[in-house]
Short mmCIF file of C-alpha atoms in Angstrom, two decimals:
data_model
loop_
_atom_site.label_atom_id
_atom_site.label_comp_id
_atom_site.label_asym_id
_atom_site.label_seq_id
_atom_site.Cartn_x
_atom_site.Cartn_y
_atom_site.Cartn_z
CA UNK A 174 -2.14 -7.78 -25.38
CA UNK A 175 -0.29 -6.81 -22.14
CA UNK A 176 -2.70 -5.80 -19.13
CA UNK A 177 -2.13 -3.76 -16.59
CA UNK A 178 1.31 -4.53 -14.74
CA UNK A 179 2.14 -4.11 -10.99
CA UNK A 180 5.06 -4.53 -9.21
CA UNK A 181 6.37 -5.98 -6.75
CA UNK A 182 3.66 -8.59 -6.27
CA UNK A 183 4.67 -9.49 -2.67
CA UNK A 184 6.65 -6.46 -0.43
CA UNK A 185 7.28 -7.32 3.05
CA UNK A 186 8.79 -4.84 5.02
CA UNK A 187 9.12 -3.43 8.62
CA UNK A 188 7.40 -0.89 9.96
CA UNK A 189 8.81 3.14 9.53
CA UNK A 190 10.36 2.19 5.97
CA UNK A 191 9.24 3.78 3.19
CA UNK A 192 7.02 1.48 0.71
CA UNK A 193 7.16 1.74 -3.52
CA UNK A 194 4.39 0.50 -5.50
CA UNK A 195 4.74 0.32 -9.52
CA UNK A 196 2.35 0.18 -12.08
CA UNK A 197 2.22 0.27 -16.15
CA UNK A 198 -1.31 0.75 -17.86
CA UNK A 199 -1.88 -0.70 -20.85
CA UNK A 200 -1.35 1.81 -23.25
CA UNK A 201 -3.50 3.76 -24.93
CA UNK A 202 -4.95 3.88 -21.37
CA UNK A 203 -6.59 7.65 -20.52
CA UNK A 204 -7.66 7.29 -16.86
CA UNK A 205 -5.36 5.33 -13.90
CA UNK A 206 -6.86 4.20 -10.48
CA UNK A 207 -4.76 3.07 -6.86
CA UNK A 208 -7.09 0.73 -4.90
CA UNK A 209 -7.04 -0.91 -1.47
CA UNK A 210 -8.42 -4.29 -0.55
CA UNK A 211 -8.77 -5.14 3.09
CA UNK A 212 -10.80 -7.45 4.91
CA UNK A 213 -12.41 -5.26 6.71
CA UNK A 214 -12.91 -2.19 4.56
CA UNK A 215 -13.08 -3.99 1.35
CA UNK A 216 -11.94 -2.41 -1.83
CA UNK A 217 -11.14 1.69 -1.67
CA UNK A 218 -10.98 3.82 -4.71
CA UNK A 219 -6.98 6.18 -3.21
CA UNK A 220 -6.15 8.43 -6.49
CA UNK A 221 -7.58 8.88 -9.85
CA UNK A 222 -5.06 9.82 -12.61
CA UNK A 223 -6.62 11.29 -15.81
CA UNK A 224 -4.82 12.39 -18.55
CA UNK A 225 -1.35 12.13 -15.92
CA UNK A 226 -2.85 14.17 -13.29
CA UNK A 227 -4.48 13.53 -10.51
CA UNK A 228 -8.11 14.15 -10.65
CA UNK A 229 -9.51 13.02 -7.06
CA UNK A 230 -7.10 11.92 -4.13
CA UNK A 231 -9.74 12.48 -1.66
CA UNK A 232 -9.34 8.59 -0.90
CA UNK A 233 -5.92 8.82 0.72
CA UNK A 234 -5.91 8.39 4.00
CA UNK A 235 -3.10 10.61 4.86
CA UNK A 236 -0.56 12.32 4.48
CA UNK A 237 1.93 9.26 4.27
CA UNK A 238 0.70 7.97 0.88
CA UNK A 239 1.62 9.67 -2.05
CA UNK A 240 1.07 9.26 -5.81
CA UNK A 241 2.44 10.32 -9.25
CA UNK A 242 1.92 9.89 -12.61
CA UNK A 243 5.44 11.24 -14.52
CA UNK A 244 3.96 9.78 -17.83
CA UNK A 245 1.53 7.59 -19.41
CA UNK A 246 2.89 4.94 -18.78
CA UNK A 247 3.75 4.68 -15.11
CA UNK A 248 2.62 5.74 -11.67
CA UNK A 249 3.85 4.85 -8.31
CA UNK A 250 2.01 4.59 -4.88
CA UNK A 251 4.66 5.55 -1.88
CA UNK A 252 3.56 4.87 1.41
CA UNK A 253 6.60 6.89 3.56
CA UNK A 254 6.43 5.91 6.87
CA UNK A 255 4.70 2.55 6.54
CA UNK A 256 2.58 1.21 9.49
CA UNK A 257 1.06 -2.12 10.02
CA UNK A 258 -2.12 -0.77 9.11
CA UNK A 259 -1.46 -0.48 5.89
CA UNK A 260 -1.05 -4.02 5.01
CA UNK A 261 -3.48 -4.46 2.35
CA UNK A 262 -3.59 -5.66 -1.19
CA UNK A 263 -2.81 -2.42 -3.46
CA UNK A 264 -4.56 -2.45 -7.51
CA UNK A 265 -3.75 -0.37 -9.67
CA UNK A 266 -6.73 -0.20 -13.10
CA UNK A 267 -6.92 1.81 -16.25
CA UNK A 268 -9.58 2.63 -18.63
CA UNK A 269 -9.77 4.84 -21.77
CA UNK A 270 -12.63 7.44 -21.61
CA UNK A 271 -15.17 6.73 -24.06
CA UNK A 272 -17.28 3.52 -23.93
CA UNK A 273 -18.86 2.22 -21.00
CA UNK A 274 -15.96 3.40 -19.14
CA UNK A 275 -14.73 -0.33 -17.59
CA UNK A 276 -11.72 -0.62 -15.92
CA UNK A 277 -9.04 -3.43 -16.20
CA UNK A 278 -7.33 -4.65 -13.09
CA UNK A 279 -3.67 -5.83 -12.81
CA UNK A 280 -3.22 -8.45 -10.04
CA UNK A 281 -2.21 -6.82 -7.66
CA UNK A 282 0.52 -6.15 -5.18
CA UNK A 283 0.02 -7.80 -1.45
CA UNK A 284 1.85 -5.24 1.15
CA UNK A 285 2.30 -6.56 4.30
CA UNK A 286 3.99 -4.15 6.96
CA UNK A 287 5.09 -5.91 10.15
CA UNK B 40 -24.96 9.38 -4.33
CA UNK B 41 -24.18 6.17 -6.08
CA UNK B 42 -24.53 3.24 -4.71
CA UNK B 43 -24.89 -0.67 -5.28
CA UNK B 44 -26.29 -3.54 -3.08
CA UNK B 45 -25.43 -7.08 -3.64
CA UNK B 46 -26.68 -9.71 -1.77
CA UNK B 47 -24.62 -10.83 0.88
CA UNK B 48 -22.47 -14.38 1.22
CA UNK B 49 -21.23 -16.66 1.52
CA UNK B 50 -22.99 -18.63 -1.24
CA UNK B 51 -22.11 -22.35 -1.73
CA UNK B 52 -23.59 -24.70 -4.01
CA UNK B 53 -23.26 -27.57 -5.32
CA UNK B 54 -21.58 -28.68 -8.83
CA UNK B 55 -24.33 -27.81 -11.65
CA UNK B 56 -25.79 -26.33 -9.78
CA UNK B 57 -28.37 -22.96 -10.87
CA UNK B 58 -26.89 -19.35 -9.12
CA UNK B 59 -28.25 -15.48 -8.81
CA UNK B 60 -26.65 -13.11 -7.02
CA UNK B 61 -29.02 -10.61 -6.71
CA UNK B 62 -27.37 -6.57 -7.10
CA UNK B 63 -29.44 -3.53 -7.39
CA UNK B 64 -28.44 -0.13 -7.84
CA UNK B 65 -29.24 4.12 -6.92
CA UNK B 66 -27.89 6.30 -10.32
CA UNK B 67 -28.16 9.56 -10.43
CA UNK B 68 -28.02 9.73 -14.05
CA UNK B 69 -27.63 6.14 -16.75
CA UNK B 70 -24.60 4.01 -15.58
CA UNK B 71 -23.27 1.41 -17.31
CA UNK B 72 -23.27 -1.68 -15.44
CA UNK B 73 -20.77 -4.50 -14.76
CA UNK B 74 -19.83 -8.00 -12.99
CA UNK B 75 -16.65 -8.67 -11.91
CA UNK B 76 -15.01 -11.41 -10.41
CA UNK B 77 -11.58 -11.80 -8.23
CA UNK B 78 -10.47 -15.24 -8.60
CA UNK B 79 -8.29 -16.12 -5.60
CA UNK B 80 -4.70 -13.92 -5.43
CA UNK B 81 -5.90 -12.39 -8.25
CA UNK B 82 -6.98 -9.04 -9.67
CA UNK B 83 -10.43 -7.88 -10.20
CA UNK B 84 -11.48 -9.42 -14.11
CA UNK B 85 -14.63 -7.49 -15.98
CA UNK B 86 -16.81 -10.33 -16.42
CA UNK B 87 -19.57 -9.22 -18.40
CA UNK B 88 -21.38 -5.63 -18.47
CA UNK B 89 -24.35 -3.92 -20.25
CA UNK B 90 -24.21 -0.14 -20.93
CA UNK B 91 -28.34 0.42 -21.29
CA UNK B 92 -31.84 -0.87 -20.31
CA UNK B 93 -32.51 -4.47 -20.66
CA UNK B 94 -29.38 -4.68 -22.64
CA UNK B 95 -27.93 -8.50 -21.58
CA UNK B 96 -24.31 -9.09 -20.73
CA UNK B 97 -22.85 -12.41 -21.06
CA UNK B 98 -19.91 -14.33 -20.77
CA UNK B 99 -18.64 -17.91 -19.68
CA UNK B 100 -21.77 -19.03 -19.09
CA UNK B 101 -23.58 -16.03 -16.77
CA UNK B 102 -26.09 -13.52 -17.95
CA UNK B 103 -26.78 -10.69 -16.36
CA UNK B 104 -29.96 -7.94 -18.30
CA UNK B 105 -30.02 -4.44 -17.04
CA UNK B 106 -33.22 -3.36 -15.85
CA UNK B 107 -34.32 -0.08 -15.45
CA UNK B 108 -37.46 -0.15 -13.93
CA UNK B 109 -36.42 -2.50 -11.14
CA UNK B 110 -32.62 -0.61 -11.05
CA UNK B 111 -31.80 -4.02 -11.15
CA UNK B 112 -28.75 -6.17 -12.25
CA UNK B 113 -28.62 -9.96 -11.01
CA UNK B 114 -25.95 -12.06 -12.19
CA UNK B 115 -26.74 -15.73 -13.22
CA UNK B 116 -25.61 -19.37 -14.27
CA UNK B 117 -27.44 -22.14 -15.11
CA UNK B 118 -24.50 -24.83 -13.87
CA UNK B 119 -22.10 -23.61 -11.91
CA UNK B 120 -18.64 -25.21 -11.79
CA UNK B 121 -16.06 -25.62 -9.08
CA UNK B 122 -13.72 -23.27 -11.18
CA UNK B 123 -16.22 -20.47 -10.44
CA UNK B 124 -15.45 -20.34 -7.07
CA UNK B 125 -14.31 -16.83 -6.79
CA UNK B 126 -15.64 -13.15 -5.16
CA UNK B 127 -18.10 -11.36 -7.47
CA UNK B 128 -18.31 -7.82 -7.80
CA UNK B 129 -21.27 -5.25 -8.64
CA UNK B 130 -20.16 -2.47 -9.81
CA UNK B 131 -21.86 1.27 -12.02
CA UNK B 132 -20.51 3.84 -13.78
CA UNK B 133 -22.29 6.97 -13.90
CA UNK B 134 -22.07 10.50 -14.55
CA UNK B 135 -23.08 11.47 -11.59
CA UNK B 136 -19.64 10.00 -9.94
CA UNK B 137 -18.01 11.22 -13.25
CA UNK B 138 -17.39 7.58 -14.62
CA UNK B 139 -15.68 6.03 -11.32
CA UNK B 140 -16.73 2.66 -10.41
CA UNK B 141 -18.95 2.18 -7.57
CA UNK B 142 -18.47 -1.23 -6.10
CA UNK B 143 -20.98 -3.59 -4.00
CA UNK B 144 -19.39 -5.32 -1.23
CA UNK B 145 -18.19 -8.71 -3.06
CA UNK B 146 -20.19 -11.74 -3.13
CA UNK B 147 -18.04 -15.00 -2.16
CA UNK B 148 -19.31 -18.13 -3.93
CA UNK B 149 -17.95 -21.40 -3.23
CA UNK B 150 -18.68 -24.35 -5.74
CA UNK B 151 -18.51 -27.59 -4.10
CA UNK B 152 -17.44 -30.95 -6.07
#
């Protein structure tokens, strides 16, 4: 089975540019999560969708960040405009709503903003 | 609120040594407990889990037992290999946090040949 798919794997952009990160969750999973990982702050939850509806976006750092989930098989995280402090690894994860609620993570997108 | 405290690293061991990474938790309900592993340049992978008290999760030679009385879920392996070098995260999922994952800060393990 295919796991969580993220693209691109690496992104280098200049400050001020728009960045769009993409995620395809595991088929049949109801919930999707976006995380950010940095050395300084560790792993941070940015936003969480359940059945394509945003449930908790309290972790989104500021209005420059937005996320959408137009259907059950696709989500985007957009940063506009990007800043150097946005440089991090961004992970997408998905899960079913039941059982032990474990999440399955994608390989991540390493974003560098110069 | 929920929280997870795990042993600070980095931890450096020789191959075939015994590994323990301590993890304790605070939760409002009856959480499920997890260990995730992150190899360099990769995402987090579920290593093992336990869903109720006294359950033992195991995978790839790693074990952890859900201890409700001590609110702990320590990770152990009897003989580590160089390929076990990674960052290990303890985590919980609780009704009180809407079943989101609460992670510990991670422990970097390096195994030397």
